[in-house]
């Protein structure tokens, strides 16, 4: 089920990343604890009052690699947010008051993107009308700063939320407002949602559209010629070896090559949307370029969002024959993707088609592994044995005790453990238990969520991990 997107827009230095970190809160810390994932993430999953949504700090959106804070870049980021976000938080600095750039952004938010097509413009305008825009006045650390907020009303939007992202003041109320503005949660999946859903993701020029064409060119792939009424025209539906498959948001991948406007190009935020609608992410990296932070970020987000992951190493025709084997890449990529060691690695060349035939079966296997049922008897036996073999360490004289474990009915493989005290599970022991569960049940390509419930009635703690 796709999580809605909340985007933070605003000029540099108003505190976007501080607010981002506040909103992600504990979840961020959890994912960052996984060794090997770099910290400067720009999007993550937040949870507020039981609802999950994706938060994006637009400042970092990679627009064809142009990571600058020029006016043009800020405008571009804002337009992407208008296009893709369900709720926009427009952040300003209450102490500095309104600057010309703030006013520019406000104007864009009011009128929406002049480059967008007619229907997109109407849609965007409607979105703003639905009050899915929240102005937040940051750096209101003391009551003295609060009177400055009046100036912000001249922007023509609703009353701003006064916050101090740094001190956490007003952030809860802001999240309440954001939550109220989100579209209602999706219900049951539509027909056709049953198909295995794959999202092709990656930086510009790694070969996503070439890969798409290579996959569609496979003789086992039958592309549906007429999109039906319930189907999304941005997706590509096919039957692969008799299995219905949806390649999510292929329009976003194709469109970029024919477009004049770089905004129409395949943006990261658009990719996040695609990822949210998928079961498994095919993260494409370039064999000749190596791993970049952004590649890791995408993998980290797939982990956090609970999606399956296949790392596709494209352009292997450009490297030595010895470097075209899966074993080589598994080893070479391990340090960069420590936190996602469960992901299979598929070296391919979209150009020569080497490895292409094996990719779809791997991806479909990962979807299949998501749906594995762990019978309660077996799951409890595996965990009991793990506890016996290697008992948990004591902590302040107490030891973690497991009463019972069961699989939760979640899209992401999830095991719920009822224990004496959730605070007694150490990180390394969690790793150990996960390893034992994986040894028995596989779950290849998928994150495994271990949720602890305490009999003392504490709040559950979740953590997605390898
Ligand atoms: P996208 O931006 O990720 O969709 O990347 P494209 O599919 O447009 O490819 C970017 C460039 O890489 C193009 O010039 C492609 O011809 C080239 N390319 C894509 N796949 C391969 C490959 O497997 N081998 C080589 N040598 N070049 C490739």
XYZ file of C-alpha atoms and ligand atoms in Angstrom:
494
model
C 0.000 0.000 0.000
C 1.489 3.320 -1.058
C 2.366 5.760 1.672
C 1.385 9.376 0.996
C 4.172 11.912 0.500
C 4.755 15.030 2.585
C 7.338 17.342 0.996
C 9.168 20.145 2.774
C 9.924 23.106 0.518
C 11.625 26.404 1.255
C 14.732 28.406 0.532
C 18.117 27.353 1.973
C 18.776 27.728 5.698
C 15.199 27.936 6.897
C 15.696 24.604 8.669
C 14.310 22.031 6.253
C 16.651 19.227 7.205
C 16.246 19.907 10.927
C 12.492 19.650 10.511
C 12.931 16.560 8.354
C 14.952 14.894 11.091
C 12.331 15.809 13.670
C 9.549 14.338 11.593
C 11.409 11.137 10.897
C 12.358 11.012 14.562
C 13.021 7.633 15.954
C 12.490 5.820 12.690
C 15.471 7.560 11.193
C 17.693 6.609 14.073
C 16.573 3.034 13.657
C 17.477 2.793 10.008
C 20.703 4.715 10.417
C 21.783 2.246 13.053
C 22.222 -0.233 10.235
C 25.892 -0.224 9.484
C 26.896 1.211 6.165
C 23.997 3.512 5.432
C 25.120 7.088 5.102
C 23.383 9.628 7.236
C 22.482 12.454 4.945
C 19.211 11.039 3.809
C 16.603 13.226 2.226
C 13.558 11.083 2.545
C 12.294 8.626 5.051
C 9.214 7.069 6.530
C 7.568 8.925 9.401
C 4.803 7.727 11.645
C 2.349 9.900 13.468
C -0.730 8.751 15.349
C -0.425 5.317 13.786
C -0.274 6.487 10.179
C 2.829 6.172 8.072
C 3.859 8.620 5.409
C 6.987 9.529 3.483
C 8.726 12.801 4.254
C 10.956 14.402 1.646
C 13.390 17.246 2.072
C 13.194 18.753 -1.390
C 16.502 20.593 -1.051
C 18.328 17.426 -1.825
C 16.301 16.293 -4.805
C 18.744 15.520 -7.513
C 17.740 17.370 -10.633
C 20.025 15.845 -13.211
C 22.772 16.005 -10.662
C 22.403 19.769 -10.311
C 22.587 20.029 -6.552
C 22.745 23.723 -6.035
C 20.773 26.215 -4.072
C 20.279 28.702 -6.875
C 16.902 30.250 -7.363
C 16.315 28.035 -10.372
C 17.067 24.926 -8.372
C 14.731 25.957 -5.569
C 11.992 26.633 -8.079
C 12.591 23.277 -9.703
C 12.389 21.509 -6.344
C 9.200 23.307 -5.478
C 7.615 22.315 -8.776
C 8.458 18.696 -8.206
C 6.873 18.892 -4.785
C 3.731 20.401 -6.315
C 3.658 17.581 -8.833
C 4.320 14.690 -6.544
C 3.505 15.474 -2.935
C 0.186 14.933 -1.206
C 0.947 17.601 1.359
C 3.462 20.425 1.086
C 4.999 22.042 4.122
C 6.281 25.447 3.073
C 8.940 26.402 5.587
C 9.986 29.975 6.255
C 12.219 31.609 8.843
C 10.095 33.667 11.199
C 13.072 35.635 12.446
C 14.229 36.743 9.030
C 10.765 37.392 7.746
C 9.815 37.044 4.106
C 12.531 37.262 1.476
C 12.024 37.605 -2.287
C 12.699 33.896 -2.720
C 10.029 33.051 -0.150
C 7.602 35.161 -2.147
C 8.638 33.412 -5.358
C 7.981 30.052 -3.830
C 4.639 31.225 -2.476
C 3.658 32.423 -5.918
C 4.548 29.076 -7.411
C 2.569 27.280 -4.770
C -0.440 29.444 -5.520
C -0.361 29.165 -9.270
C 1.430 25.831 -9.596
C 3.958 24.980 -12.223
C 3.759 27.011 -15.442
C 5.556 24.169 -17.206
C 3.120 21.510 -16.167
C 0.516 20.320 -18.597
C -3.014 21.638 -18.340
C -4.417 18.729 -16.415
C -1.416 18.608 -14.120
C -1.873 22.313 -13.440
C -5.531 21.880 -12.637
C -4.727 18.965 -10.408
C -2.012 20.865 -8.621
C -4.238 23.877 -8.116
C -6.944 21.629 -6.743
C -4.442 20.122 -4.367
C -3.544 23.508 -2.969
C -7.236 24.339 -2.743
C -7.806 21.238 -0.735
C -5.617 22.962 1.791
C -2.839 20.495 1.387
C -0.402 23.298 1.840
C 0.813 24.202 5.299
C 2.981 27.222 5.981
C 5.334 26.588 8.880
C 7.210 29.428 10.494
C 10.409 27.996 11.877
C 12.886 29.261 14.457
C 10.097 30.484 16.726
C 12.192 29.396 19.675
C 10.785 31.897 22.153
C 7.450 33.684 22.479
C 9.213 36.904 21.381
C 9.516 35.618 17.870
C 5.878 34.772 17.570
C 4.504 38.189 16.732
C 6.626 38.162 13.575
C 4.374 35.501 12.165
C 1.718 38.064 11.241
C 3.743 39.146 8.276
C 3.362 35.667 6.868
C -0.381 36.020 6.512
C 0.182 38.316 3.576
C 1.244 35.262 1.585
C -2.430 34.494 1.338
C -2.348 31.070 2.896
C -3.868 29.784 6.105
C -2.474 30.711 9.474
C 1.119 29.474 9.704
C 2.176 26.847 12.196
C 4.762 28.287 14.525
C 7.494 25.822 15.207
C 11.019 25.420 16.411
C 12.352 22.438 14.549
C 15.517 22.580 16.582
C 13.751 22.424 19.922
C 10.848 20.334 18.756
C 8.292 23.020 19.615
C 5.043 22.924 17.685
C 6.159 19.983 15.559
C 3.456 17.735 16.978
C 0.753 20.226 15.982
C 2.315 20.554 12.561
C 2.210 16.781 12.150
C -1.436 16.821 13.234
C -2.197 19.324 10.489
C -0.243 17.348 7.922
C -2.072 14.199 8.891
C -5.457 15.883 8.521
C -4.495 17.025 5.046
C -3.428 13.592 3.826
C -5.693 11.695 1.450
C -7.676 8.935 3.177
C -5.835 5.631 3.503
C -6.243 3.308 0.558
C -8.641 0.449 0.898
C -8.424 -2.963 -0.661
C -6.201 -3.265 -3.716
C -7.917 -2.789 -7.060
C -8.138 -5.721 -9.452
C -4.832 -6.032 -11.239
C -3.094 -4.982 -8.047
C -2.575 -8.671 -7.496
C 0.139 -8.746 -10.126
C 3.741 -8.649 -9.006
C 4.750 -5.005 -9.000
C 8.298 -3.972 -9.805
C 9.776 -0.471 -9.765
C 12.927 0.290 -11.745
C 14.903 2.932 -9.877
C 18.280 4.580 -10.039
C 20.210 7.720 -10.822
C 19.946 9.354 -14.235
C 21.911 7.606 -17.006
C 22.471 4.303 -15.242
C 20.393 2.754 -18.020
C 16.872 2.476 -16.622
C 15.081 3.003 -19.896
C 17.541 0.775 -21.746
C 16.900 -1.896 -19.135
C 13.160 -1.458 -19.451
C 13.383 -2.009 -23.185
C 15.641 -5.014 -22.726
C 13.165 -6.572 -20.292
C 10.230 -5.920 -22.591
C 12.219 -7.404 -25.463
C 12.461 -10.765 -23.723
C 10.627 -13.475 -25.635
C 8.992 -14.643 -22.398
C 7.470 -11.186 -21.849
C 4.070 -10.495 -23.379
C 3.233 -6.826 -23.115
C -0.439 -6.049 -22.921
C -1.202 -3.930 -26.011
C -4.293 -2.126 -24.734
C -4.318 -0.596 -21.307
C -7.624 -1.442 -19.625
C -9.799 0.978 -17.746
C -8.698 0.000 -14.263
C -5.095 0.179 -15.266
C -2.770 3.031 -14.712
C -1.437 4.343 -18.042
C 1.861 5.236 -16.444
C 2.553 1.558 -15.744
C 3.436 -1.254 -18.125
C 1.605 -4.516 -17.712
C 3.009 -7.736 -18.981
C 2.792 -11.451 -18.626
C 6.172 -12.987 -17.956
C 6.278 -16.757 -18.307
C 2.578 -16.802 -17.457
C 2.937 -14.524 -14.397
C 1.201 -11.122 -14.469
C 3.713 -8.376 -13.759
C 3.362 -4.606 -13.516
C 6.376 -2.425 -14.138
C 5.476 0.648 -12.124
C 5.673 4.152 -13.589
C 7.459 3.252 -16.775
C 6.105 6.500 -18.214
C 8.404 8.339 -15.838
C 11.339 6.363 -17.128
C 10.516 6.796 -20.803
C 9.365 10.372 -20.777
C 12.647 11.939 -19.812
C 14.325 11.297 -23.141
C 11.742 13.194 -25.147
C 11.232 16.079 -22.809
C 12.627 19.575 -23.019
C 11.856 20.384 -19.433
C 14.154 18.795 -16.935
C 11.324 18.717 -14.449
C 9.519 16.244 -16.579
C 12.500 14.020 -16.232
C 12.517 11.078 -13.967
C 12.877 12.700 -10.595
C 13.780 11.011 -7.392
C 10.525 12.059 -5.826
C 8.639 10.501 -8.671
C 10.742 7.416 -8.062
C 9.668 7.350 -4.442
C 6.075 7.382 -5.562
C 6.792 4.465 -7.852
C 8.603 2.629 -5.092
C 5.673 3.019 -2.737
C 3.373 1.374 -5.278
C 5.666 -1.598 -5.816
C 6.519 -4.876 -4.128
C 10.112 -4.991 -5.207
C 12.594 -2.321 -6.248
C 15.081 -2.999 -9.011
C 17.852 -0.609 -8.059
C 19.957 -0.012 -11.160
C 23.580 0.981 -10.686
C 26.251 1.569 -13.295
C 29.051 -1.035 -13.352
C 31.470 1.479 -14.789
C 30.663 4.210 -12.244
C 30.613 2.327 -8.957
C 28.332 3.006 -6.010
C 27.312 6.559 -5.174
C 25.639 7.794 -1.992
C 22.382 8.224 -3.865
C 22.389 4.541 -4.827
C 22.694 3.677 -1.143
C 19.919 6.086 -0.271
C 17.503 4.391 -2.626
C 18.376 1.004 -1.155
C 18.021 2.413 2.360
C 14.627 3.786 1.536
C 13.480 0.467 0.065
C 14.534 -1.166 3.328
C 12.730 1.405 5.413
C 9.623 1.206 3.271
C 9.689 -2.569 3.678
C 10.039 -3.263 -0.039
C 11.976 -6.101 -1.631
C 15.244 -5.185 -3.318
C 17.319 -6.458 -6.224
C 20.544 -4.650 -7.034
C 20.914 -4.582 -10.817
C 24.438 -3.815 -11.974
C 24.053 -2.539 -15.530
C 26.625 -1.881 -18.271
C 28.801 -4.872 -17.455
C 29.843 -4.863 -21.112
C 32.055 -1.942 -20.101
C 34.066 -3.925 -17.556
C 36.492 -6.859 -17.771
C 34.904 -10.283 -18.324
C 36.126 -11.339 -14.868
C 34.031 -8.530 -13.397
C 30.776 -9.609 -14.988
C 29.980 -12.470 -12.624
C 27.441 -12.217 -9.808
C 30.038 -13.496 -7.308
C 32.336 -10.619 -8.140
C 29.628 -8.031 -7.586
C 28.237 -9.616 -4.450
C 31.659 -9.212 -2.917
C 32.386 -5.810 -4.391
C 29.066 -4.317 -3.301
C 28.929 -5.865 0.163
C 30.623 -2.974 2.015
C 28.331 -0.378 0.424
C 25.144 -2.335 0.999
C 25.875 -3.944 4.364
C 22.475 -2.844 5.594
C 20.790 -4.639 2.710
C 22.896 -7.794 2.538
C 19.701 -9.752 1.851
C 19.370 -8.227 -1.645
C 20.363 -10.413 -4.599
C 22.778 -8.852 -7.068
C 22.116 -9.199 -10.801
C 24.836 -8.051 -13.216
C 23.413 -7.260 -16.646
C 24.074 -5.395 -19.837
C 21.022 -3.769 -21.345
C 23.165 -3.313 -24.444
C 24.428 -6.862 -25.057
C 21.548 -8.490 -23.113
C 23.992 -10.464 -20.999
C 22.256 -11.422 -17.744
C 18.905 -9.959 -18.817
C 17.208 -13.355 -19.034
C 17.984 -14.075 -15.391
C 16.786 -10.766 -13.995
C 13.010 -11.137 -14.135
C 13.064 -14.603 -12.522
C 15.182 -13.206 -9.667
C 12.794 -10.284 -9.172
C 9.751 -12.563 -9.190
C 11.454 -14.885 -6.730
C 11.871 -11.933 -4.360
C 8.160 -11.133 -4.670
C 7.403 -14.773 -3.922
C 9.630 -14.700 -0.839
C 7.629 -11.763 0.500
C 4.592 -13.982 0.636
C 6.193 -16.815 2.563
C 4.076 -18.007 5.451
C 5.976 -18.888 8.567
C 3.871 -21.503 10.354
C 3.636 -20.604 14.080
C 4.914 -23.990 15.294
C 7.926 -23.827 13.104
C 8.639 -20.179 13.843
C 8.451 -20.773 17.592
C 10.621 -23.863 17.317
C 13.288 -21.924 15.400
C 13.282 -19.115 17.946
C 13.253 -21.411 20.990
C 16.232 -23.275 19.583
C 18.002 -20.006 18.896
C 17.443 -18.928 22.508
C 18.774 -22.264 23.791
C 21.766 -22.374 21.511
C 22.867 -18.903 22.408
C 20.950 -17.357 25.309
C 20.465 -13.590 25.308
C 22.936 -11.655 27.450
C 21.719 -10.317 30.788
C 21.160 -6.631 31.146
C 21.093 -5.198 34.679
C 20.538 -8.684 35.954
C 17.587 -9.363 33.673
C 17.356 -11.462 30.553
C 15.070 -11.318 27.529
C 12.432 -14.048 27.668
C 10.284 -15.069 24.757
C 6.745 -16.193 25.414
C 5.494 -16.591 21.896
C 6.148 -15.433 18.369
C 3.826 -15.106 15.406
C 3.918 -13.716 11.895
C 1.967 -10.500 11.417
C -0.197 -10.112 8.327
C 1.908 -7.422 6.776
C 3.144 -7.010 3.208
C 6.667 -6.924 4.577
C 7.738 -10.138 6.290
C 7.116 -9.332 9.942
C 7.570 -11.400 13.081
C 5.949 -10.293 16.321
C 7.641 -11.518 19.473
C 5.935 -11.350 22.845
C 8.648 -10.879 25.455
C 9.044 -9.953 29.110
C 10.566 -6.537 28.367
C 11.202 -5.005 24.936
C 14.093 -2.989 26.343
C 16.134 -6.144 26.850
C 16.789 -6.898 23.182
C 20.263 -5.821 22.173
C 21.066 -4.889 18.610
C 23.451 -7.795 18.147
C 20.949 -10.280 19.524
C 18.297 -8.948 17.178
C 20.708 -9.564 14.321
C 21.268 -13.081 15.571
C 17.551 -13.870 15.747
C 16.988 -12.436 12.302
C 19.775 -14.591 10.962
C 18.164 -17.681 12.464
C 14.764 -16.817 11.005
C 16.318 -16.230 7.601
C 18.264 -19.496 7.771
C 14.985 -21.343 8.112
C 12.603 -19.288 5.981
C 14.821 -17.536 3.442
C 12.954 -14.277 2.752
C 15.547 -13.596 0.057
C 15.619 -10.025 -1.121
C 13.311 -8.785 1.607
C 13.766 -6.873 4.828
C 12.562 -8.673 7.927
C 10.721 -6.686 10.552
C 10.994 -7.906 14.125
C 8.358 -6.288 16.295
C 8.597 -6.712 20.030
C 5.581 -6.621 22.312
C 6.099 -6.453 25.984
C 3.835 -8.219 28.387
C 4.265 -5.202 30.584
C 2.110 -3.365 28.086
C 4.787 -1.119 26.683
C 4.664 0.325 23.214
C 5.957 -2.019 20.505
C 9.302 -1.279 18.942
C 9.770 -2.074 15.285
C 12.909 -2.285 13.306
C 13.430 -3.261 9.727
C 16.679 -5.041 9.281
C 18.553 -7.495 7.176
P 18.386 6.249 -17.640
O 18.578 7.696 -17.484
O 18.742 5.539 -16.362
O 17.062 5.822 -18.151
O 19.510 5.751 -18.695
P 19.373 5.405 -20.254
O 18.690 4.110 -20.426
O 18.860 6.572 -20.983
O 20.918 5.157 -20.593
C 21.888 6.153 -20.395
C 23.062 5.911 -21.336
O 23.707 4.676 -20.997
C 22.636 5.794 -22.778
O 23.613 6.403 -23.569
C 22.610 4.280 -23.030
O 22.843 3.962 -24.364
C 23.726 3.805 -22.139
N 23.529 2.419 -21.665
C 22.423 1.904 -21.095
N 22.619 0.596 -20.777
C 23.865 0.292 -21.185
C 24.645 -0.906 -21.150
O 24.263 -1.984 -20.681
N 25.927 -0.817 -21.656
C 26.418 0.321 -22.154
N 27.669 0.303 -22.623
N 25.710 1.467 -22.215
C 24.448 1.443 -21.754
